[in-house]
mmCIF file of C-alpha atoms in Angstrom:
data_model
loop_
_atom_site.group_PDB
_atom_site.id
_atom_site.type_symbol
_atom_site.label_atom_id
_atom_site.label_comp_id
_atom_site.label_asym_id
_atom_site.label_seq_id
_atom_site.Cartn_x
_atom_site.Cartn_y
_atom_site.Cartn_z
ATOM 1 C CA MET A 19 34.810 32.969 -31.448
ATOM 2 C CA THR A 20 32.255 32.706 -28.659
ATOM 3 C CA ARG A 21 32.629 31.437 -25.061
ATOM 4 C CA SER A 22 30.314 31.042 -22.452
ATOM 5 C CA PRO A 23 30.362 30.571 -18.813
ATOM 6 C CA SER A 24 31.053 26.823 -17.789
ATOM 7 C CA SER A 25 28.663 26.541 -15.000
ATOM 8 C CA PRO A 26 25.042 26.416 -15.943
ATOM 9 C CA SER A 27 24.104 27.207 -12.401
ATOM 10 C CA TRP A 28 25.100 30.917 -13.165
ATOM 11 C CA LEU A 29 21.990 30.912 -15.494
ATOM 12 C CA ARG A 30 19.663 29.289 -13.041
ATOM 13 C CA GLY A 31 20.685 31.759 -10.297
ATOM 14 C CA SER A 32 20.600 34.920 -12.476
ATOM 15 C CA LEU A 33 17.539 37.176 -12.596
ATOM 16 C CA CYS A 34 16.344 38.708 -15.716
ATOM 17 C CA LEU A 35 16.496 42.373 -16.363
ATOM 18 C CA LEU A 36 15.129 43.745 -19.871
ATOM 19 C CA LEU A 37 17.553 46.593 -20.102
ATOM 20 C CA ALA A 38 21.278 46.267 -18.963
ATOM 21 C CA PHE A 39 21.187 49.667 -16.643
ATOM 22 C CA ALA A 40 21.245 47.567 -13.299
ATOM 23 C CA LEU A 41 24.023 45.256 -13.557
ATOM 24 C CA GLY A 42 24.864 44.934 -10.119
ATOM 25 C CA GLY A 43 28.013 43.966 -7.774
ATOM 26 C CA ALA A 44 30.674 46.003 -6.315
ATOM 27 C CA ALA A 45 33.199 47.518 -8.300
ATOM 28 C CA VAL A 46 36.989 45.645 -8.161
ATOM 29 C CA PRO A 47 39.757 47.911 -9.706
ATOM 30 C CA ALA A 48 41.867 46.025 -12.036
ATOM 31 C CA SER A 49 45.580 45.359 -10.857
ATOM 32 C CA ALA A 50 47.226 47.208 -13.728
ATOM 33 C CA GLU A 51 46.463 50.528 -15.356
ATOM 34 C CA ASP A 52 48.163 49.986 -18.736
ATOM 35 C CA ALA A 53 46.153 47.712 -21.239
ATOM 36 C CA PRO A 54 48.246 44.643 -21.851
ATOM 37 C CA SER A 55 49.185 43.348 -25.303
ATOM 38 C CA ARG A 56 45.940 41.904 -26.667
ATOM 39 C CA LYS A 57 45.491 38.989 -28.963
ATOM 40 C CA ALA A 58 41.666 39.494 -29.580
ATOM 41 C CA PHE A 59 39.127 42.123 -28.981
ATOM 42 C CA ARG A 60 37.316 40.389 -26.531
ATOM 43 C CA VAL A 61 33.693 41.437 -25.797
ATOM 44 C CA CYS A 62 31.193 40.705 -22.962
ATOM 45 C CA LYS A 63 27.866 40.499 -24.270
ATOM 46 C CA ASP A 64 24.399 38.831 -24.176
ATOM 47 C CA PRO A 65 23.780 36.338 -26.868
ATOM 48 C CA ASN A 66 20.071 37.217 -27.273
ATOM 49 C CA ASN A 67 19.565 40.696 -26.787
ATOM 50 C CA PRO A 68 18.577 42.269 -30.110
ATOM 51 C CA PRO A 69 19.100 44.736 -31.662
ATOM 52 C CA PHE A 70 22.177 45.414 -29.415
ATOM 53 C CA THR A 71 23.874 42.016 -29.493
ATOM 54 C CA ASP A 72 22.809 38.294 -30.559
ATOM 55 C CA ALA A 73 24.771 35.014 -31.049
ATOM 56 C CA ARG A 74 25.352 35.413 -34.777
ATOM 57 C CA GLY A 75 26.993 38.782 -34.168
ATOM 58 C CA GLU A 76 24.443 40.769 -36.059
ATOM 59 C CA GLY A 77 23.452 43.554 -33.300
ATOM 60 C CA PHE A 78 24.445 46.951 -33.844
ATOM 61 C CA GLU A 79 26.908 46.797 -30.772
ATOM 62 C CA ASP A 80 28.339 43.563 -32.356
ATOM 63 C CA LYS A 81 28.824 45.382 -35.811
ATOM 64 C CA ILE A 82 30.612 48.500 -33.787
ATOM 65 C CA ALA A 83 32.764 45.755 -31.982
ATOM 66 C CA ALA A 84 33.655 44.114 -35.369
ATOM 67 C CA LEU A 85 34.757 47.605 -36.715
ATOM 68 C CA PHE A 86 37.079 48.376 -33.637
ATOM 69 C CA ALA A 87 38.441 45.021 -33.811
ATOM 70 C CA ALA A 88 39.448 45.575 -37.634
ATOM 71 C CA LYS A 89 40.985 48.927 -36.816
ATOM 72 C CA LEU A 90 43.116 47.195 -34.296
ATOM 73 C CA GLY A 91 43.943 44.228 -36.495
ATOM 74 C CA LEU A 92 42.448 41.748 -33.986
ATOM 75 C CA PRO A 93 39.824 38.927 -34.235
ATOM 76 C CA VAL A 94 36.661 39.232 -32.104
ATOM 77 C CA GLU A 95 36.177 36.992 -29.248
ATOM 78 C CA THR A 96 33.057 37.011 -27.181
ATOM 79 C CA TYR A 97 31.995 35.991 -23.707
ATOM 80 C CA THR A 98 28.430 35.625 -23.153
ATOM 81 C CA PHE A 99 25.869 35.886 -20.337
ATOM 82 C CA PRO A 100 22.361 37.021 -20.164
ATOM 83 C CA GLN A 101 21.986 40.729 -19.794
ATOM 84 C CA ARG A 102 20.450 40.449 -16.314
ATOM 85 C CA LEU A 103 21.288 41.387 -12.704
ATOM 86 C CA GLY A 104 25.003 40.527 -11.986
ATOM 87 C CA PHE A 105 26.000 40.906 -15.732
ATOM 88 C CA VAL A 106 29.302 42.910 -15.186
ATOM 89 C CA ARG A 107 30.154 40.877 -12.227
ATOM 90 C CA ASN A 108 29.862 37.668 -14.265
ATOM 91 C CA THR A 109 31.686 39.003 -17.426
ATOM 92 C CA LEU A 110 34.001 41.882 -17.440
ATOM 93 C CA ARG A 111 35.170 41.358 -13.684
ATOM 94 C CA TYR A 112 34.813 37.448 -13.537
ATOM 95 C CA LYS A 113 38.156 36.119 -12.867
ATOM 96 C CA LEU A 114 39.158 32.703 -11.462
ATOM 97 C CA PRO A 115 42.447 32.210 -9.467
ATOM 98 C CA GLY A 116 45.160 31.941 -11.860
ATOM 99 C CA LYS A 117 43.171 32.720 -15.089
ATOM 100 C CA ASP A 118 42.634 35.746 -17.230
ATOM 101 C CA TYR A 119 39.511 37.846 -17.409
ATOM 102 C CA PRO A 120 37.397 36.191 -19.951
ATOM 103 C CA CYS A 121 36.587 39.563 -21.717
ATOM 104 C CA ASP A 122 37.585 43.138 -21.618
ATOM 105 C CA ILE A 123 34.777 45.471 -22.868
ATOM 106 C CA VAL A 124 30.973 45.884 -22.642
ATOM 107 C CA MET A 125 29.724 47.727 -25.800
ATOM 108 C CA GLY A 126 26.793 49.508 -24.254
ATOM 109 C CA VAL A 127 26.340 51.042 -20.978
ATOM 110 C CA PRO A 128 24.751 54.407 -19.797
ATOM 111 C CA ALA A 129 27.430 57.211 -19.695
ATOM 112 C CA GLU A 130 29.027 57.328 -16.139
ATOM 113 C CA PHE A 131 27.422 53.953 -15.079
ATOM 114 C CA GLY A 132 29.045 53.189 -11.742
ATOM 115 C CA GLN A 133 29.875 49.471 -12.304
ATOM 116 C CA VAL A 134 32.465 50.155 -14.934
ATOM 117 C CA LEU A 135 35.028 52.586 -16.026
ATOM 118 C CA SER A 136 32.872 53.983 -18.896
ATOM 119 C CA THR A 137 34.144 55.861 -21.965
ATOM 120 C CA LYS A 138 32.948 58.920 -23.461
ATOM 121 C CA ALA A 139 29.215 58.693 -24.789
ATOM 122 C CA TYR A 140 28.989 57.422 -28.714
ATOM 123 C CA TYR A 141 25.440 58.054 -29.001
ATOM 124 C CA ARG A 142 22.299 59.509 -27.293
ATOM 125 C CA SER A 143 18.975 58.157 -27.725
ATOM 126 C CA THR A 144 15.379 58.721 -26.417
ATOM 127 C CA TYR A 145 12.253 56.740 -25.528
ATOM 128 C CA VAL A 146 9.601 56.173 -28.133
ATOM 129 C CA LEU A 147 5.884 55.642 -28.246
ATOM 130 C CA VAL A 148 5.262 52.585 -30.610
ATOM 131 C CA LEU A 149 1.624 52.913 -31.953
ATOM 132 C CA ALA A 150 -0.429 50.110 -33.592
ATOM 133 C CA PRO A 151 -2.645 50.933 -36.534
ATOM 134 C CA GLY A 152 -6.410 50.839 -36.776
ATOM 135 C CA ARG A 153 -6.919 51.787 -33.011
ATOM 136 C CA GLY A 154 -7.843 55.506 -33.822
ATOM 137 C CA LEU A 155 -4.200 56.481 -33.824
ATOM 138 C CA ASP A 156 -3.346 56.483 -37.370
ATOM 139 C CA GLY A 157 -3.412 60.345 -37.570
ATOM 140 C CA ILE A 158 -0.830 60.758 -34.499
ATOM 141 C CA ARG A 159 2.538 62.059 -35.791
ATOM 142 C CA SER A 160 3.896 63.487 -32.471
ATOM 143 C CA GLU A 161 3.714 63.181 -28.858
ATOM 144 C CA ASP A 162 1.661 66.628 -28.814
ATOM 145 C CA ASP A 163 -0.797 64.820 -31.274
ATOM 146 C CA PHE A 164 -1.217 61.932 -28.851
ATOM 147 C CA LEU A 165 -1.737 63.916 -25.853
ATOM 148 C CA ALA A 166 -4.151 66.240 -27.645
ATOM 149 C CA LEU A 167 -6.495 63.276 -27.930
ATOM 150 C CA PRO A 168 -10.087 63.365 -26.389
ATOM 151 C CA ALA A 169 -9.718 62.534 -22.743
ATOM 152 C CA ASP A 170 -12.426 59.681 -23.236
ATOM 153 C CA LYS A 171 -10.081 58.415 -26.033
ATOM 154 C CA LEU A 172 -6.943 58.349 -23.933
ATOM 155 C CA ALA A 173 -8.690 56.900 -20.862
ATOM 156 C CA HIS A 174 -9.596 53.730 -22.950
ATOM 157 C CA LEU A 175 -6.275 53.075 -24.457
ATOM 158 C CA LYS A 176 -4.046 50.599 -23.214
ATOM 159 C CA ILE A 177 -0.272 51.912 -23.162
ATOM 160 C CA ALA A 178 2.478 49.187 -22.155
ATOM 161 C CA VAL A 179 5.248 50.586 -19.790
ATOM 162 C CA PHE A 180 7.988 48.635 -18.269
ATOM 163 C CA ASP A 181 8.286 49.091 -14.565
ATOM 164 C CA ARG A 182 11.023 51.022 -13.211
ATOM 165 C CA SER A 183 11.275 52.856 -16.330
ATOM 166 C CA PRO A 184 10.349 56.714 -17.590
ATOM 167 C CA GLY A 185 7.097 55.429 -19.007
ATOM 168 C CA SER A 186 5.477 55.075 -15.576
ATOM 169 C CA ALA A 187 6.559 58.707 -14.774
ATOM 170 C CA TRP A 188 5.234 59.877 -17.993
ATOM 171 C CA LEU A 189 1.842 58.262 -17.421
ATOM 172 C CA ALA A 190 1.576 59.729 -14.081
ATOM 173 C CA ARG A 191 2.602 63.311 -15.236
ATOM 174 C CA HIS A 192 -0.354 63.203 -18.025
ATOM 175 C CA GLU A 193 -2.900 61.574 -15.507
ATOM 176 C CA LEU A 194 -2.649 58.334 -17.755
ATOM 177 C CA VAL A 195 -1.902 55.721 -14.958
ATOM 178 C CA ASP A 196 -5.282 53.803 -15.284
ATOM 179 C CA SER A 197 -4.306 53.313 -19.164
ATOM 180 C CA GLY A 198 -0.995 51.855 -18.348
ATOM 181 C CA VAL A 199 -0.360 48.057 -18.782
ATOM 182 C CA PRO A 200 2.448 47.180 -16.614
ATOM 183 C CA TYR A 201 5.262 44.774 -18.072
ATOM 184 C CA LYS A 202 7.896 43.353 -15.771
ATOM 185 C CA THR A 203 11.662 44.258 -16.213
ATOM 186 C CA MET A 204 12.596 41.061 -14.646
ATOM 187 C CA ASN A 205 12.036 37.793 -16.446
ATOM 188 C CA PRO A 206 13.413 34.491 -15.741
ATOM 189 C CA ASP A 207 13.569 33.641 -19.393
ATOM 190 C CA PRO A 208 16.790 34.522 -21.029
ATOM 191 C CA GLY A 209 15.260 33.752 -24.323
ATOM 192 C CA GLU A 210 12.335 36.320 -24.020
ATOM 193 C CA VAL A 211 13.035 39.434 -26.115
ATOM 194 C CA PRO A 212 11.148 42.506 -25.110
ATOM 195 C CA GLY A 213 10.515 43.810 -28.343
ATOM 196 C CA GLU A 214 8.920 40.669 -29.592
ATOM 197 C CA LEU A 215 6.777 40.391 -26.678
ATOM 198 C CA ILE A 216 5.544 44.056 -27.324
ATOM 199 C CA ALA A 217 5.054 43.219 -31.057
ATOM 200 C CA ARG A 218 2.792 40.388 -30.442
ATOM 201 C CA ASP A 219 0.737 42.159 -27.798
ATOM 202 C CA LEU A 220 0.264 45.050 -30.085
ATOM 203 C CA ALA A 221 -0.711 42.897 -32.989
ATOM 204 C CA SER A 222 -3.200 40.789 -30.836
ATOM 205 C CA GLY A 223 -4.840 43.945 -29.538
ATOM 206 C CA ALA A 224 -3.862 43.331 -25.985
ATOM 207 C CA ILE A 225 -2.159 46.824 -26.091
ATOM 208 C CA ASP A 226 -2.691 49.818 -28.125
ATOM 209 C CA ALA A 227 0.702 51.677 -27.728
ATOM 210 C CA ALA A 228 3.958 51.122 -25.864
ATOM 211 C CA VAL A 229 6.402 53.356 -24.361
ATOM 212 C CA MET A 230 10.006 51.872 -25.158
ATOM 213 C CA TRP A 231 13.535 52.511 -25.234
ATOM 214 C CA GLY A 232 14.244 54.079 -28.831
ATOM 215 C CA PRO A 233 16.705 51.362 -30.117
ATOM 216 C CA ILE A 234 14.183 48.562 -28.918
ATOM 217 C CA GLY A 235 11.193 50.496 -30.188
ATOM 218 C CA SER A 236 12.697 50.858 -33.585
ATOM 219 C CA TYR A 237 13.758 47.253 -33.907
ATOM 220 C CA THR A 238 10.139 46.179 -32.758
ATOM 221 C CA VAL A 239 8.637 48.094 -35.613
ATOM 222 C CA ARG A 240 11.366 46.849 -38.176
ATOM 223 C CA GLN A 241 10.916 43.143 -37.125
ATOM 224 C CA ALA A 242 7.091 43.405 -37.258
ATOM 225 C CA LYS A 243 7.018 45.245 -40.370
ATOM 226 C CA ASP A 244 3.705 43.622 -41.696
ATOM 227 C CA ALA A 245 1.985 44.830 -38.638
ATOM 228 C CA GLY A 246 1.837 48.566 -39.676
ATOM 229 C CA LEU A 247 3.446 49.646 -36.396
ATOM 230 C CA ARG A 248 4.710 53.093 -36.049
ATOM 231 C CA VAL A 249 7.211 55.138 -33.732
ATOM 232 C CA VAL A 250 6.841 58.665 -32.228
ATOM 233 C CA PRO A 251 9.679 60.038 -30.368
ATOM 234 C CA LEU A 252 9.226 61.348 -26.965
ATOM 235 C CA ALA A 253 10.867 64.329 -25.418
ATOM 236 C CA SER A 254 12.178 64.870 -21.957
ATOM 237 C CA GLU A 255 10.107 67.299 -19.806
ATOM 238 C CA PRO A 256 10.310 68.340 -16.221
ATOM 239 C CA GLY A 257 9.900 65.062 -14.000
ATOM 240 C CA VAL A 258 10.528 62.615 -16.899
ATOM 241 C CA LYS A 259 13.871 62.075 -18.553
ATOM 242 C CA PHE A 260 13.578 60.116 -21.888
ATOM 243 C CA ASP A 261 17.043 60.830 -23.542
ATOM 244 C CA TYR A 262 20.084 59.078 -22.293
ATOM 245 C CA GLU A 263 23.758 58.881 -23.457
ATOM 246 C CA MET A 264 25.248 55.376 -24.202
ATOM 247 C CA ALA A 265 29.116 54.597 -23.480
ATOM 248 C CA MET A 266 31.131 51.488 -23.430
ATOM 249 C CA GLY A 267 32.796 50.027 -20.523
ATOM 250 C CA VAL A 268 35.950 48.633 -19.400
ATOM 251 C CA ARG A 269 37.378 47.417 -15.863
ATOM 252 C CA PHE A 270 38.179 50.047 -13.384
ATOM 253 C CA GLY A 271 41.841 50.868 -13.423
ATOM 254 C CA GLU A 272 42.308 50.236 -17.320
ATOM 255 C CA LYS A 273 42.635 53.740 -18.151
ATOM 256 C CA ALA A 274 45.030 53.235 -21.088
ATOM 257 C CA TRP A 275 42.529 50.819 -22.700
ATOM 258 C CA LYS A 276 39.491 53.254 -21.902
ATOM 259 C CA GLN A 277 41.695 55.850 -23.694
ATOM 260 C CA GLN A 278 42.241 53.651 -26.662
ATOM 261 C CA ILE A 279 38.443 52.846 -27.130
ATOM 262 C CA GLU A 280 37.799 56.646 -26.848
ATOM 263 C CA THR A 281 40.219 57.186 -29.752
ATOM 264 C CA LEU A 282 38.664 54.550 -31.742
ATOM 265 C CA ILE A 283 35.118 56.256 -30.875
ATOM 266 C CA ASP A 284 36.632 59.697 -32.114
ATOM 267 C CA GLU A 285 38.147 58.361 -35.188
ATOM 268 C CA ASN A 286 35.202 56.313 -36.444
ATOM 269 C CA GLN A 287 32.150 58.472 -35.789
ATOM 270 C CA ALA A 288 31.064 58.654 -39.247
ATOM 271 C CA GLU A 289 31.038 54.391 -39.425
ATOM 272 C CA ILE A 290 29.472 54.457 -36.230
ATOM 273 C CA ALA A 291 26.619 56.837 -36.942
ATOM 274 C CA ASN A 292 26.143 54.787 -40.172
ATOM 275 C CA ILE A 293 25.743 51.603 -38.074
ATOM 276 C CA LEU A 294 23.108 53.155 -35.725
ATOM 277 C CA LYS A 295 20.989 54.539 -38.649
ATOM 278 C CA GLU A 296 20.989 51.363 -40.355
ATOM 279 C CA TYR A 297 19.408 49.802 -37.359
ATOM 280 C CA GLY A 298 16.996 52.687 -36.986
ATOM 281 C CA VAL A 299 18.352 53.930 -33.574
ATOM 282 C CA PRO A 300 16.803 57.192 -32.778
ATOM 283 C CA LEU A 301 19.603 59.763 -32.351
ATOM 284 C CA ILE A 302 19.735 63.041 -30.421
ATOM 285 C CA THR A 303 22.585 65.297 -31.002
ATOM 286 C CA GLN A 304 22.000 67.570 -27.753
ATOM 287 C CA PRO A 305 20.956 66.678 -24.240
ATOM 288 C CA VAL A 306 17.812 68.145 -23.055
ATOM 289 C CA VAL A 307 18.415 70.202 -19.776
ATOM 290 C CA LEU A 308 15.419 69.903 -17.275
ATOM 291 C CA PRO A 309 14.822 71.358 -13.791
ATOM 292 C CA LEU A 310 13.818 68.062 -12.580
ATOM 293 C CA ALA A 311 14.346 64.503 -14.097
ATOM 294 C CA SER A 312 13.231 60.927 -13.520
ATOM 295 C CA PRO A 313 15.856 58.364 -12.441
ATOM 296 C CA GLU A 314 17.732 56.509 -15.114
ATOM 297 C CA PRO A 315 15.792 53.585 -16.526
ATOM 298 C CA VAL A 316 17.018 49.910 -15.983
ATOM 299 C CA ARG A 317 17.572 47.438 -18.763
ATOM 300 C CA HIS A 318 17.560 46.912 -22.286
ATOM 301 C CA ALA A 319 17.027 48.048 -21.279
ATOM 302 C CA VAL A 320 17.309 49.614 -20.385
ATOM 303 C CA ALA A 321 13.390 47.450 -20.535
ATOM 304 C CA SER A 322 16.022 49.415 -22.579
ATOM 305 C CA ARG A 323 18.302 46.736 -23.128
#
């Protein structure tokens, strides 16, 4: 069952972030600590944010939500709003006088994200370099291979990066700023999917490569399977943090609900891993410890979500 905000002005007034790392709004604690008796597993989600969520329930976060709901013997209900600035304020924390909250959990947020009470992480991924064929990059198998290309070759490449993402810091660190092609993290069209936009531009020759959040990069390659795109994982380095942990988010004060979700994470790790692998999500088992790191990306976006 899917519900959406009753007021269309919410959509008109909402700015578009490609990744859901900057969700906006001040935190409002829930009135009760203990989780109430639940009649449904109520998810706050974007209806057009593949590969994470979509209106048909075919994203990997949708699949994990369905898994958890089944374990609890509950149906899934969804409350939708574009994953943009104000997403948490307009979903998880939205409450009309005399009414209940419309949903109870966001299935994908950065670990320790400040706008929600976040659970333990359930996966860690990294940014990737998506390469187009026939641009002199067919022999590239690693980030080192890419950076070892002749300077004149690198200088003529067109590399897409989303602003306010680690891709910009990576270009600067390796003196490739002039090769960068900026893409906006904010888009007024909720129907625009970042992976599809990048795939089109890679296929047309507008760009030669793209730095993208791993789940989106892998999705882009899978969706454009006839285009011959490839993914090369990127490793964090001093000044550039590419790998991030992802968790789930509930309302502040709902500690019992958080603990229940964490129990589901612990008890269903194998099933969660299988879902992530099915969607080609690049997984990292250990964090990369660096002396200096770039700020966390914004969605999506996170462009990571």
